[in-house]
Amino acid sequence: MQQFPIFLELRGRVALVLGTGEVAERKAEPLRQAGAEIRQAAAFSPDLLEDVAFACGADAPLAELEALSTACRARGIPVNVVDRPELCTALMPAVIDRAPMTVAVSTGGAAPVLARQMRQRIEAVLPPGIGRVAAMAERFKAAVRRRLPDLAARRRFLDAALSGPAADLAMAGREAEADAAFAAALDRADAAPPGIVHLVGAGPGAGDLLTLRALRLLGEADVIVHDRLGCEAALEMARRDAARIAVGKTGAHHSMPQEEISALLVRLAQEGKRVVRLKGGDPMIFGHAAEEEAALAAAGIPFEIVPGITAATACAAATGIPLTHRAVGHAVTLATGHSRHDLRGLARPKTLLAIYMGLARIAEIRDALVADGMDPAMPAAVVEHGGTPQQRVLRGTLESVAAEAPGWAGGGPTLLLIGEAVGQAVPLAGRGVPPTPTADLT
Ligand code: SAH
């Protein structure tokens, strides 16, 4: 180990900043954030060191910085001088502040830029709410000590509790529920822990369109109950030893009836499992979330919903078709084209229609829209596997797309986009975006 990391308590104490330029200001800022009283000067004099807990220097003549370093060493005050490792007895790390949790990264002065890059990567995987988990642990510190005087038992309990339902709730900002869950867990500290279900959106089927929260939960799950459609890429990023249960339908497989899926989620959570219910796109859009929520609530199981990128936004981004448009797109309708549903009343002016599960019934959809008064020449597109590397696009009019799509489709999930805004798409080709096979019927 190059240096020993340590966290300084600076609240109410004096930090000396020698120098007055931009770099000095950058050094002063985190010290201020840590509660230090900043004493700043352009030139060094020994009386500046009175009551100083930490000193740093930048933007000052070398002779001044050397004097600062020498005086600090003599008095045992940790000192940092920017870009002068030989004058330092302390390094200032790149900091990730998730108060009360702090992460500090240092390359021992070798490459501060690299430390900053590492900080960004750590920040991305460290949920912003992690500080709330630490704060919750602090609130219960005394109670946990009383209930579990044995150190090993305490560790075991905290290990489970700080990655369990109470932690998830704290992370989501639901403090009262988190405290209740933590208190309940502490009550039955000797019994098996209760489970939790996360209804997680997997996005359109590209691994890097997952949210960071989804990624974290996939890494912590005991069981993943997943749709067959659109979840493969997300599953690859899940914890290796998590059990996987496929429940959605694809061609050959019948899907498990919805009541059975709901009952399965309840049973797994009652066994104390951390369950991820992984669904394509966003769980709240044509995803039967309501049924599953109702079953979990009825059984008293804690659950959380994690949004995902839905097919409509994924397809819009991938094709350059704006879902709304200042002149011609004032509303968006997300509709299902599934055969049980009525298609009347969908055609409205300046409204973009995004129809899920509509390909099989595209001729009927065209007829219903035209009967409602839509122009058969209305711009339309069909996007298959939108947002993934297999994406394909068919562009044309309501009329031409309805005629050609059944023969064009390759069997993947497809979304229909119909409306004037479809005609406003900015071509993405030639802008550094990988080309999408596109059939243009216009
Ligand atoms: N909850 C999902 C939708 C589930 S319904 C979401 O928010 O996206 C399944 C339908 O979604 C498919 O039949 C198809 O119409 C659409 N769909 C899902 N993924 C898609 C994709 N990558 N490209 C185009 N359409 C998609």
XYZ file of C-alpha atoms in Angstrom, residues 117-414:
298
model
C -12.095 8.443 -14.003
C -12.291 5.731 -11.341
C -14.425 8.019 -9.255
C -16.884 8.400 -12.129
C -17.098 4.650 -12.580
C -17.608 4.024 -8.898
C -20.205 6.783 -8.762
C -22.126 5.071 -11.534
C -22.426 1.806 -9.622
C -22.914 3.335 -6.195
C -26.599 4.210 -5.933
C -27.231 7.787 -4.804
C -29.467 6.413 -2.047
C -26.682 4.361 -0.416
C -26.120 7.222 2.028
C -29.677 6.784 3.269
C -28.912 3.127 4.015
C -25.901 4.148 6.075
C -28.008 6.761 7.869
C -30.626 4.111 8.667
C -27.949 1.817 10.085
C -26.785 4.686 12.256
C -30.324 5.326 13.578
C -30.554 1.700 14.666
C -27.008 1.307 15.907
C -27.829 1.347 19.614
C -30.933 -0.818 19.196
C -28.996 -3.434 17.225
C -26.276 -3.528 19.879
C -28.871 -4.080 22.613
C -30.762 -6.778 20.723
C -27.638 -8.604 19.490
C -24.787 -8.190 21.973
C -22.802 -10.949 20.281
C -20.553 -9.439 17.592
C -20.819 -12.346 15.135
C -24.618 -12.439 15.392
C -24.721 -8.682 14.923
C -22.564 -8.894 11.802
C -24.743 -11.645 10.351
C -27.879 -9.644 10.971
C -26.475 -6.406 9.526
C -25.108 -8.224 6.501
C -28.607 -9.405 5.648
C -30.454 -6.269 6.741
C -28.229 -3.842 4.825
C -28.776 -5.659 1.554
C -32.385 -6.632 2.264
C -35.824 -5.045 1.903
C -35.219 -2.315 4.497
C -32.120 -1.205 2.586
C -34.020 -1.211 -0.709
C -36.742 0.941 0.792
C -34.221 3.354 2.298
C -32.441 3.560 -1.037
C -35.745 4.434 -2.711
C -36.240 7.261 -0.210
C -39.118 5.541 1.622
C -37.627 6.224 5.034
C -40.620 5.464 7.281
C -41.252 2.117 5.585
C -37.541 1.359 5.661
C -37.368 1.984 9.402
C -40.457 -0.168 9.942
C -38.928 -2.991 7.887
C -35.608 -2.676 9.721
C -37.326 -2.685 13.129
C -39.409 -5.715 12.118
C -36.292 -7.538 10.908
C -34.529 -6.738 14.177
C -37.515 -8.102 16.116
C -37.191 -11.454 14.442
C -33.425 -11.349 14.117
C -33.241 -15.077 14.841
C -35.897 -16.083 12.286
C -35.536 -16.341 8.518
C -35.508 -12.934 6.745
C -38.591 -11.896 4.753
C -38.315 -11.517 1.017
C -39.019 -8.680 -1.354
C -40.092 -8.513 -4.979
C -38.727 -5.991 -7.445
C -40.722 -5.531 -10.635
C -37.907 -4.529 -12.944
C -38.018 -3.206 -16.494
C -35.403 -4.835 -18.714
C -35.689 -2.235 -21.486
C -36.003 -3.101 -25.161
C -33.466 -5.929 -25.146
C -30.073 -4.210 -25.229
C -27.936 -4.799 -22.145
C -26.672 -1.240 -21.981
C -30.181 0.210 -21.984
C -30.791 -1.188 -18.506
C -30.984 1.260 -15.620
C -28.228 1.202 -13.010
C -30.827 0.258 -10.428
C -31.940 -2.728 -12.487
C -28.305 -3.774 -12.833
C -27.751 -3.615 -9.078
C -30.900 -5.602 -8.287
C -30.012 -8.241 -10.880
C -26.673 -8.560 -9.145
C -28.305 -9.131 -5.761
C -31.287 -11.320 -6.665
C -31.779 -14.843 -5.318
C -34.374 -15.651 -7.980
C -35.217 -14.013 -11.287
C -38.680 -14.647 -12.671
C -38.489 -13.420 -16.241
C -40.375 -13.024 -19.484
C -38.865 -14.836 -22.418
C -39.134 -11.777 -24.642
C -36.487 -9.076 -24.428
C -34.844 -10.263 -21.195
C -31.858 -12.251 -22.534
C -29.352 -9.392 -22.481
C -30.385 -8.368 -18.963
C -30.134 -11.957 -17.731
C -26.541 -12.124 -18.884
C -25.752 -9.379 -16.401
C -27.491 -11.071 -13.483
C -25.838 -12.791 -10.547
C -24.448 -16.099 -11.792
C -25.949 -18.256 -9.084
C -29.398 -16.634 -9.083
C -32.149 -19.137 -9.945
C -33.953 -18.278 -13.176
C -37.581 -19.074 -13.913
C -38.969 -18.285 -17.381
C -42.680 -17.510 -17.344
C -43.394 -15.458 -20.479
C -44.530 -16.851 -23.775
C -42.703 -17.230 -27.047
C -43.753 -19.112 -30.159
C -43.528 -22.686 -28.948
C -43.897 -22.143 -25.208
C -47.151 -21.257 -23.581
C -46.875 -18.642 -20.924
C -47.671 -19.459 -17.343
C -51.162 -18.126 -16.485
C -50.984 -14.730 -14.780
C -52.471 -15.987 -11.495
C -49.786 -18.653 -11.308
C -47.035 -16.074 -11.897
C -48.438 -13.877 -9.131
C -48.723 -16.856 -6.774
C -45.143 -17.875 -7.587
C -43.841 -14.397 -6.700
C -45.711 -14.455 -3.381
C -44.429 -17.939 -2.540
C -40.785 -17.104 -3.337
C -40.893 -13.923 -1.254
C -42.489 -15.800 1.629
C -39.541 -18.188 1.500
C -37.352 -15.159 2.208
C -36.000 -14.753 -1.318
C -35.021 -11.506 -2.980
C -37.006 -11.821 -6.157
C -36.558 -9.854 -9.363
C -39.593 -10.032 -11.618
C -37.948 -9.044 -14.898
C -40.158 -7.768 -17.698
C -39.347 -6.476 -21.176
C -39.470 -2.707 -21.633
C -41.203 -0.946 -18.763
C -43.124 -3.092 -16.283
C -46.017 -0.615 -16.111
C -46.699 -0.641 -19.854
C -48.595 -3.680 -21.134
C -46.788 -5.717 -18.511
C -49.527 -7.034 -16.196
C -47.895 -5.094 -13.358
C -51.228 -4.281 -11.751
C -52.166 -7.926 -11.232
C -48.806 -8.737 -9.683
C -48.852 -5.652 -7.476
C -52.318 -6.537 -6.210
C -51.300 -10.097 -5.346
C -48.151 -8.934 -3.516
C -49.998 -6.233 -1.606
C -52.712 -8.705 -0.595
C -50.062 -11.073 0.768
C -48.268 -8.254 2.613
C -45.041 -8.668 0.612
C -42.895 -5.543 0.177
C -42.287 -4.672 -3.453
C -40.671 -1.998 -5.565
C -41.093 -1.060 -9.207
C -38.099 -0.144 -11.333
C -38.916 1.545 -14.622
C -37.375 0.466 -17.899
C -37.079 1.955 -21.344
C -40.303 1.088 -23.096
C -40.493 -0.024 -26.721
C -41.961 3.326 -27.840
C -39.060 5.420 -26.546
C -36.470 2.852 -27.612
C -37.887 2.747 -31.156
C -38.155 6.533 -31.314
C -34.525 6.981 -30.295
C -33.318 4.286 -32.640
C -35.147 5.598 -35.707
C -35.007 9.348 -35.158
C -38.813 9.493 -35.106
C -39.840 12.084 -32.518
C -42.704 10.899 -30.319
C -43.863 14.473 -29.935
C -43.348 17.379 -32.275
C -43.940 21.071 -31.711
C -46.012 21.450 -34.879
C -47.532 18.058 -35.627
C -47.316 15.888 -32.533
C -49.099 17.176 -29.439
C -49.971 13.842 -27.863
C -48.780 10.244 -27.857
C -51.069 7.281 -27.531
C -49.629 3.989 -26.360
C -52.095 1.355 -27.469
C -52.228 -2.393 -27.712
C -53.244 -3.946 -30.991
C -54.042 -7.204 -29.277
C -57.125 -8.855 -30.702
C -59.333 -8.515 -27.639
C -59.296 -4.737 -27.715
C -61.454 -2.203 -29.474
C -59.538 -0.078 -31.978
C -62.096 2.654 -32.438
C -61.325 6.212 -31.419
C -57.552 5.918 -31.748
C -57.211 8.238 -34.761
C -56.885 11.759 -33.427
C -55.280 14.853 -34.983
C -51.646 15.628 -34.119
C -51.390 12.437 -32.120
C -48.697 9.849 -32.617
C -49.882 6.293 -32.200
C -47.477 3.710 -30.840
C -49.161 0.352 -31.155
C -47.726 -2.579 -29.220
C -48.520 -6.154 -30.257
C -50.186 -4.845 -33.394
C -48.420 -6.601 -36.267
C -50.685 -9.633 -36.419
C -53.695 -7.379 -36.781
C -52.223 -4.592 -38.879
C -54.873 -4.769 -41.629
C -57.675 -4.417 -39.109
C -55.830 -1.556 -37.441
C -55.537 0.240 -40.798
C -59.255 -0.271 -41.479
C -60.256 0.999 -38.046
C -58.046 4.108 -38.345
C -59.281 4.906 -41.855
C -62.896 4.399 -40.726
C -62.129 6.912 -37.949
C -61.081 9.430 -40.619
C -57.311 8.928 -40.822
C -55.704 9.547 -44.229
C -54.339 6.250 -45.631
C -51.278 8.291 -46.695
C -50.451 9.063 -43.036
C -46.724 8.447 -42.371
C -46.152 5.140 -40.621
C -43.271 2.880 -39.610
C -42.807 -0.591 -38.237
C -39.780 -1.169 -36.025
C -38.612 -4.681 -35.260
C -36.216 -5.360 -32.349
C -36.055 -1.589 -31.761
C -33.099 -0.384 -29.728
C -31.109 -3.596 -30.227
C -28.411 -4.556 -32.728
C -30.992 -6.619 -34.676
C -33.188 -3.600 -35.265
C -34.974 -3.282 -38.639
C -37.282 -0.553 -39.852
C -40.041 -0.427 -42.457
C -41.140 3.073 -43.404
C -44.033 4.219 -45.538
C -47.647 5.217 -45.185
C -50.417 3.619 -43.193
C -51.590 1.999 -46.427
C -48.218 0.753 -47.712
C -46.911 -0.393 -44.364
C -50.090 -2.346 -43.618
C -49.740 -4.091 -46.979
C -46.029 -4.902 -46.724
C -45.329 -5.470 -43.027
C -46.613 -9.065 -42.736
C -44.213 -10.206 -45.485
C -41.352 -8.009 -44.230
C -41.461 -8.961 -40.555
C -38.778 -11.330 -39.299
C -40.527 -12.693 -36.220
C -39.066 -10.334 -33.593
C -41.067 -7.938 -31.404
C -42.427 -5.094 -33.508
